[in-house]
Amino acid sequence: MSLPYRVEPDRLILYVRLTPKSGRDALEGVETGADGRSHVKARVRAVPEDGKANVALEILLAGKAGLPRSVVAVIAGQTARLKQVSLNGEPAVILTALGLAQ
């Protein structure tokens, strides 16, 4: 099983599977896909139109990680369910805040 993130200097790249048009905004733990890669499951109420679901995901992750929204960005998978999200800051602190620390 792989980790649902990659640690880089001064930032964390989080692998996320996003479900838009949900009844709530929430992170629902880690899941491993059929290909063996792990990702964080996330749900947002926003619709997947004009980047609204991506913005909602960035706001959700920023709030959970205790970061300003300006340092969180979807960097890959803008129109796909599987995304990569960059969270700038101290990776160990971010992992702890998101409940992903090993």
Short mmCIF file of C-alpha atoms in Angstrom, two decimals:
data_model
loop_
_atom_site.label_atom_id
_atom_site.label_comp_id
_atom_site.label_asym_id
_atom_site.label_seq_id
_atom_site.Cartn_x
_atom_site.Cartn_y
_atom_site.Cartn_z
CA MET A 1 0.00 0.00 0.00
CA SER A 2 1.29 3.45 -0.89
CA LEU A 3 0.91 6.63 1.13
CA PRO A 4 -1.86 9.07 0.13
CA TYR A 5 0.66 11.91 0.00
CA ARG A 6 4.17 12.93 -1.03
CA VAL A 7 6.39 15.04 1.21
CA GLU A 8 8.45 17.76 -0.46
CA PRO A 9 10.50 20.58 1.08
CA ASP A 10 8.06 23.12 2.54
CA ARG A 11 4.93 21.46 1.12
CA LEU A 12 2.81 18.33 1.04
CA ILE A 13 1.24 16.87 -2.11
CA LEU A 14 -1.99 15.12 -1.15
CA TYR A 15 -3.67 12.55 -3.41
CA VAL A 16 -7.45 12.97 -3.19
CA ARG A 17 -10.50 11.22 -4.64
CA LEU A 18 -13.23 13.87 -4.72
CA THR A 19 -16.98 13.26 -4.75
CA PRO A 20 -18.85 16.47 -5.66
CA LYS A 21 -22.58 17.18 -5.15
CA SER A 22 -22.50 15.42 -1.78
CA GLY A 23 -24.73 16.18 1.17
CA ARG A 24 -21.81 17.55 3.18
CA ASP A 25 -18.20 18.72 3.05
CA ALA A 26 -15.97 16.13 4.71
CA LEU A 27 -12.78 14.10 4.63
CA GLU A 28 -13.59 10.40 4.99
CA GLY A 29 -10.26 8.70 5.57
CA VAL A 30 -7.86 6.87 3.29
CA GLU A 31 -8.80 4.36 0.60
CA THR A 32 -6.66 2.13 -1.62
CA GLY A 33 -7.70 1.76 -5.24
CA ALA A 34 -7.52 -1.37 -7.39
CA ASP A 35 -4.15 -0.15 -8.71
CA GLY A 36 -2.71 -0.20 -5.17
CA ARG A 37 -2.41 3.57 -4.86
CA SER A 38 -3.88 5.23 -1.78
CA HIS A 39 -5.82 8.49 -1.67
CA VAL A 40 -7.82 10.55 0.79
CA LYS A 41 -11.58 10.37 0.21
CA ALA A 42 -13.24 13.79 0.21
CA ARG A 43 -16.80 14.98 -0.35
CA VAL A 44 -18.01 18.50 -1.11
CA ARG A 45 -21.47 19.96 -1.65
CA ALA A 46 -20.30 22.05 -4.61
CA VAL A 47 -21.08 21.04 -8.18
CA PRO A 48 -18.27 20.12 -10.59
CA GLU A 49 -18.84 23.16 -12.81
CA ASP A 50 -16.40 26.00 -13.48
CA GLY A 51 -13.98 24.69 -10.83
CA LYS A 52 -16.46 25.13 -7.96
CA ALA A 53 -15.81 21.64 -6.54
CA ASN A 54 -12.04 22.23 -6.66
CA VAL A 55 -12.41 25.52 -4.78
CA ALA A 56 -14.61 23.80 -2.18
CA LEU A 57 -11.96 21.07 -1.79
CA GLU A 58 -9.22 23.67 -1.30
CA ILE A 59 -11.32 25.46 1.34
CA LEU A 60 -12.08 22.16 3.11
CA LEU A 61 -8.43 21.09 3.22
CA ALA A 62 -7.22 24.54 4.28
CA GLY A 63 -9.70 24.55 7.17
CA LYS A 64 -8.80 21.04 8.32
CA ALA A 65 -5.05 21.73 8.06
CA GLY A 66 -5.27 25.14 9.74
CA LEU A 67 -3.79 26.87 6.70
CA PRO A 68 -4.83 29.98 4.77
CA ARG A 69 -6.73 29.12 1.59
CA SER A 70 -4.06 30.90 -0.48
CA VAL A 71 -1.47 28.13 0.20
CA VAL A 72 -3.72 25.25 -0.91
CA ALA A 73 -4.17 24.50 -4.63
CA VAL A 74 -5.32 21.67 -6.87
CA ILE A 75 -2.26 21.11 -9.09
CA ALA A 76 -3.37 18.07 -11.11
CA GLY A 77 -6.68 16.47 -12.01
CA GLN A 78 -8.72 19.65 -12.28
CA THR A 79 -11.48 17.86 -14.22
CA ALA A 80 -10.99 14.35 -12.78
CA ARG A 81 -12.10 12.72 -9.53
CA LEU A 82 -8.50 11.84 -8.63
CA LYS A 83 -6.58 15.00 -7.82
CA GLN A 84 -3.25 16.16 -6.48
CA VAL A 85 -3.44 19.05 -4.04
CA SER A 86 -0.47 21.10 -2.89
CA LEU A 87 -0.51 22.33 0.71
CA ASN A 88 2.38 24.73 1.40
CA GLY A 89 3.80 24.66 4.91
CA GLU A 90 5.52 22.27 7.29
CA PRO A 91 4.56 18.75 6.08
CA ALA A 92 4.67 17.12 9.54
CA VAL A 93 2.31 19.75 10.98
CA ILE A 94 -0.09 19.43 8.04
CA LEU A 95 -0.14 15.61 8.28
CA THR A 96 -0.91 15.79 12.00
CA ALA A 97 -3.71 18.34 11.45
CA LEU A 98 -5.26 16.14 8.75
CA GLY A 99 -4.96 13.01 10.92
CA LEU A 100 -2.57 11.33 8.48
CA ALA A 101 0.62 11.34 10.57
CA GLN A 102 2.33 7.96 10.71
#
